[in-house]
Amino acid sequence: MRVLVYHRRARELAQLIHERLPDLQVAAGFDDDTLERHLADAEALIAFQFPLDALPRAKSLRWIQLTSAGAEQVLPARAALERVVVTNTRGIHAELMAAYAHGVMVM
């Protein structure tokens, strides 16, 4: 599987992926050049946000993993994503936020 990590922490995320799944082909960066070179062949995209106008070039894309809790940023591109699975990280910070809220209440 070819994965494109388009994120401000792309190198770090790509390293974590490679450590756990060394057989994946991972391209990483957070610039227009990286997006231009790798989006057409990417089967999976990991991103916080990405330019929706680039989606027509994503011919092989099957999955988008958003690193945000919401997915509203991709709603304008629903038609272009009808054959793409979109997932997010909803709930990933739940324990941390609960502990923070509890700490604020007892201050």
PDB file of C-alpha atoms in Angstrom:
ATOM      1  CA  MET A   1       0.000   0.000   0.000  1.00  0.00           C
ATOM      2  CA  ARG A   2       1.221   3.492  -0.834  1.00  0.00           C
ATOM      3  CA  VAL A   3       0.598   6.047   1.902  1.00  0.00           C
ATOM      4  CA  LEU A   4       1.024   9.803   1.735  1.00  0.00           C
ATOM      5  CA  VAL A   5       1.475  11.621   5.039  1.00  0.00           C
ATOM      6  CA  TYR A   6       0.630  15.283   4.393  1.00  0.00           C
ATOM      7  CA  HIS A   7       1.004  16.893   7.791  1.00  0.00           C
ATOM      8  CA  ARG A   8       3.140  19.455   9.590  1.00  0.00           C
ATOM      9  CA  ARG A   9       4.618  16.524  11.563  1.00  0.00           C
ATOM     10  CA  ALA A  10       4.916  14.343   8.454  1.00  0.00           C
ATOM     11  CA  ARG A  11       8.448  13.054   9.050  1.00  0.00           C
ATOM     12  CA  GLU A  12       7.669  12.038  12.626  1.00  0.00           C
ATOM     13  CA  LEU A  13       4.427  10.292  11.646  1.00  0.00           C
ATOM     14  CA  ALA A  14       6.124   8.525   8.721  1.00  0.00           C
ATOM     15  CA  GLN A  15       8.831   7.234  11.047  1.00  0.00           C
ATOM     16  CA  LEU A  16       6.229   5.837  13.454  1.00  0.00           C
ATOM     17  CA  ILE A  17       4.420   4.132  10.578  1.00  0.00           C
ATOM     18  CA  HIS A  18       7.651   2.670   9.215  1.00  0.00           C
ATOM     19  CA  GLU A  19       8.623   1.281  12.640  1.00  0.00           C
ATOM     20  CA  ARG A  20       5.321  -0.572  12.926  1.00  0.00           C
ATOM     21  CA  LEU A  21       4.592  -1.387   9.279  1.00  0.00           C
ATOM     22  CA  PRO A  22       7.902  -1.520   7.416  1.00  0.00           C
ATOM     23  CA  ASP A  23       6.392  -2.962   4.226  1.00  0.00           C
ATOM     24  CA  LEU A  24       4.269   0.112   3.515  1.00  0.00           C
ATOM     25  CA  GLN A  25       5.539   2.614   0.967  1.00  0.00           C
ATOM     26  CA  VAL A  26       5.324   5.946   2.787  1.00  0.00           C
ATOM     27  CA  ALA A  27       5.887   9.403   1.318  1.00  0.00           C
ATOM     28  CA  ALA A  28       5.862  12.307   3.738  1.00  0.00           C
ATOM     29  CA  GLY A  29       5.903  16.079   3.624  1.00  0.00           C
ATOM     30  CA  PHE A  30       3.826  19.185   4.100  1.00  0.00           C
ATOM     31  CA  ASP A  31       4.510  21.127   0.934  1.00  0.00           C
ATOM     32  CA  ASP A  32       2.986  21.465  -2.520  1.00  0.00           C
ATOM     33  CA  ASP A  33       5.818  19.495  -4.125  1.00  0.00           C
ATOM     34  CA  THR A  34       5.191  16.430  -1.938  1.00  0.00           C
ATOM     35  CA  LEU A  35       1.475  16.580  -2.648  1.00  0.00           C
ATOM     36  CA  GLU A  36       2.067  16.967  -6.388  1.00  0.00           C
ATOM     37  CA  ARG A  37       4.579  14.098  -6.601  1.00  0.00           C
ATOM     38  CA  HIS A  38       2.763  11.518  -4.490  1.00  0.00           C
ATOM     39  CA  LEU A  39      -0.988  12.145  -4.406  1.00  0.00           C
ATOM     40  CA  ALA A  40      -1.795  10.490  -7.734  1.00  0.00           C
ATOM     41  CA  ASP A  41      -0.356   7.132  -6.584  1.00  0.00           C
ATOM     42  CA  ALA A  42      -1.366   7.268  -2.916  1.00  0.00           C
ATOM     43  CA  GLU A  43      -3.908   4.711  -1.773  1.00  0.00           C
ATOM     44  CA  ALA A  44      -4.117   6.263   1.683  1.00  0.00           C
ATOM     45  CA  LEU A  45      -3.708   9.853   2.843  1.00  0.00           C
ATOM     46  CA  ILE A  46      -2.971  10.879   6.420  1.00  0.00           C
ATOM     47  CA  ALA A  47      -3.584  14.585   6.996  1.00  0.00           C
ATOM     48  CA  PHE A  48      -5.035  17.193   9.325  1.00  0.00           C
ATOM     49  CA  GLN A  49      -6.228  19.216   6.351  1.00  0.00           C
ATOM     50  CA  PHE A  50      -5.349  19.167   2.681  1.00  0.00           C
ATOM     51  CA  PRO A  51      -6.325  21.184  -0.384  1.00  0.00           C
ATOM     52  CA  LEU A  52      -9.597  19.730  -1.623  1.00  0.00           C
ATOM     53  CA  ASP A  53      -8.906  20.976  -5.130  1.00  0.00           C
ATOM     54  CA  ALA A  54      -6.132  18.348  -5.316  1.00  0.00           C
ATOM     55  CA  LEU A  55      -8.604  15.448  -5.057  1.00  0.00           C
ATOM     56  CA  PRO A  56      -9.130  14.996  -8.821  1.00  0.00           C
ATOM     57  CA  ARG A  57      -5.436  13.993  -9.038  1.00  0.00           C
ATOM     58  CA  ALA A  58      -5.899  11.327  -6.343  1.00  0.00           C
ATOM     59  CA  LYS A  59      -6.785   8.531  -8.775  1.00  0.00           C
ATOM     60  CA  SER A  60      -5.778   5.633  -6.478  1.00  0.00           C
ATOM     61  CA  LEU A  61      -7.038   7.068  -3.177  1.00  0.00           C
ATOM     62  CA  ARG A  62      -9.157   4.661  -1.111  1.00  0.00           C
ATOM     63  CA  TRP A  63      -8.758   5.975   2.436  1.00  0.00           C
ATOM     64  CA  ILE A  64      -8.241   9.317   4.157  1.00  0.00           C
ATOM     65  CA  GLN A  65      -7.233   9.280   7.820  1.00  0.00           C
ATOM     66  CA  LEU A  66      -7.752  12.731   9.288  1.00  0.00           C
ATOM     67  CA  THR A  67      -5.703  13.558  12.371  1.00  0.00           C
ATOM     68  CA  SER A  68      -8.490  15.828  13.588  1.00  0.00           C
ATOM     69  CA  ALA A  69     -11.535  14.920  15.664  1.00  0.00           C
ATOM     70  CA  GLY A  70     -13.884  16.302  13.025  1.00  0.00           C
ATOM     71  CA  ALA A  71     -14.243  15.769   9.310  1.00  0.00           C
ATOM     72  CA  GLU A  72     -16.180  18.880   8.361  1.00  0.00           C
ATOM     73  CA  GLN A  73     -13.262  20.166   6.302  1.00  0.00           C
ATOM     74  CA  VAL A  74     -13.916  17.470   3.672  1.00  0.00           C
ATOM     75  CA  LEU A  75     -17.702  17.960   3.466  1.00  0.00           C
ATOM     76  CA  PRO A  76     -17.475  20.290   0.451  1.00  0.00           C
ATOM     77  CA  ALA A  77     -15.812  17.429  -1.463  1.00  0.00           C
ATOM     78  CA  ARG A  78     -18.407  14.734  -0.680  1.00  0.00           C
ATOM     79  CA  ALA A  79     -19.069  13.974  -4.335  1.00  0.00           C
ATOM     80  CA  ALA A  80     -15.367  13.466  -5.077  1.00  0.00           C
ATOM     81  CA  LEU A  81     -15.032  11.197  -2.025  1.00  0.00           C
ATOM     82  CA  GLU A  82     -17.950   8.844  -2.615  1.00  0.00           C
ATOM     83  CA  ARG A  83     -15.586   5.854  -3.113  1.00  0.00           C
ATOM     84  CA  VAL A  84     -13.102   6.923  -0.410  1.00  0.00           C
ATOM     85  CA  VAL A  85     -13.333   5.902   3.244  1.00  0.00           C
ATOM     86  CA  VAL A  86     -12.796   8.911   5.511  1.00  0.00           C
ATOM     87  CA  THR A  87     -11.880   8.305   9.158  1.00  0.00           C
ATOM     88  CA  ASN A  88     -10.838  10.658  11.934  1.00  0.00           C
ATOM     89  CA  THR A  89      -9.308  10.526  15.400  1.00  0.00           C
ATOM     90  CA  ARG A  90     -12.460  11.300  17.331  1.00  0.00           C
ATOM     91  CA  GLY A  91     -12.018  10.406  20.993  1.00  0.00           C
ATOM     92  CA  ILE A  92      -8.248  10.051  20.920  1.00  0.00           C
ATOM     93  CA  HIS A  93      -7.803  12.817  23.496  1.00  0.00           C
ATOM     94  CA  ALA A  94     -10.804  11.901  25.661  1.00  0.00           C
ATOM     95  CA  GLU A  95      -8.862  10.747  28.742  1.00  0.00           C
ATOM     96  CA  LEU A  96      -6.463  13.685  28.580  1.00  0.00           C
ATOM     97  CA  MET A  97      -9.293  16.200  28.270  1.00  0.00           C
ATOM     98  CA  ALA A  98     -11.236  14.557  31.113  1.00  0.00           C
ATOM     99  CA  ALA A  99      -8.201  14.821  33.381  1.00  0.00           C
ATOM    100  CA  TYR A 100      -7.684  18.457  32.337  1.00  0.00           C
ATOM    101  CA  ALA A 101     -11.341  19.331  32.983  1.00  0.00           C
ATOM    102  CA  HIS A 102     -11.208  17.636  36.381  1.00  0.00           C
ATOM    103  CA  GLY A 103      -8.037  19.526  37.262  1.00  0.00           C
ATOM    104  CA  VAL A 104      -9.579  22.857  36.274  1.00  0.00           C
ATOM    105  CA  MET A 105     -12.660  22.163  38.420  1.00  0.00           C
ATOM    106  CA  VAL A 106     -10.628  21.472  41.568  1.00  0.00           C
ATOM    107  CA  MET A 107      -8.363  24.515  41.202  1.00  0.00           C
TER     108      MET A 107
END
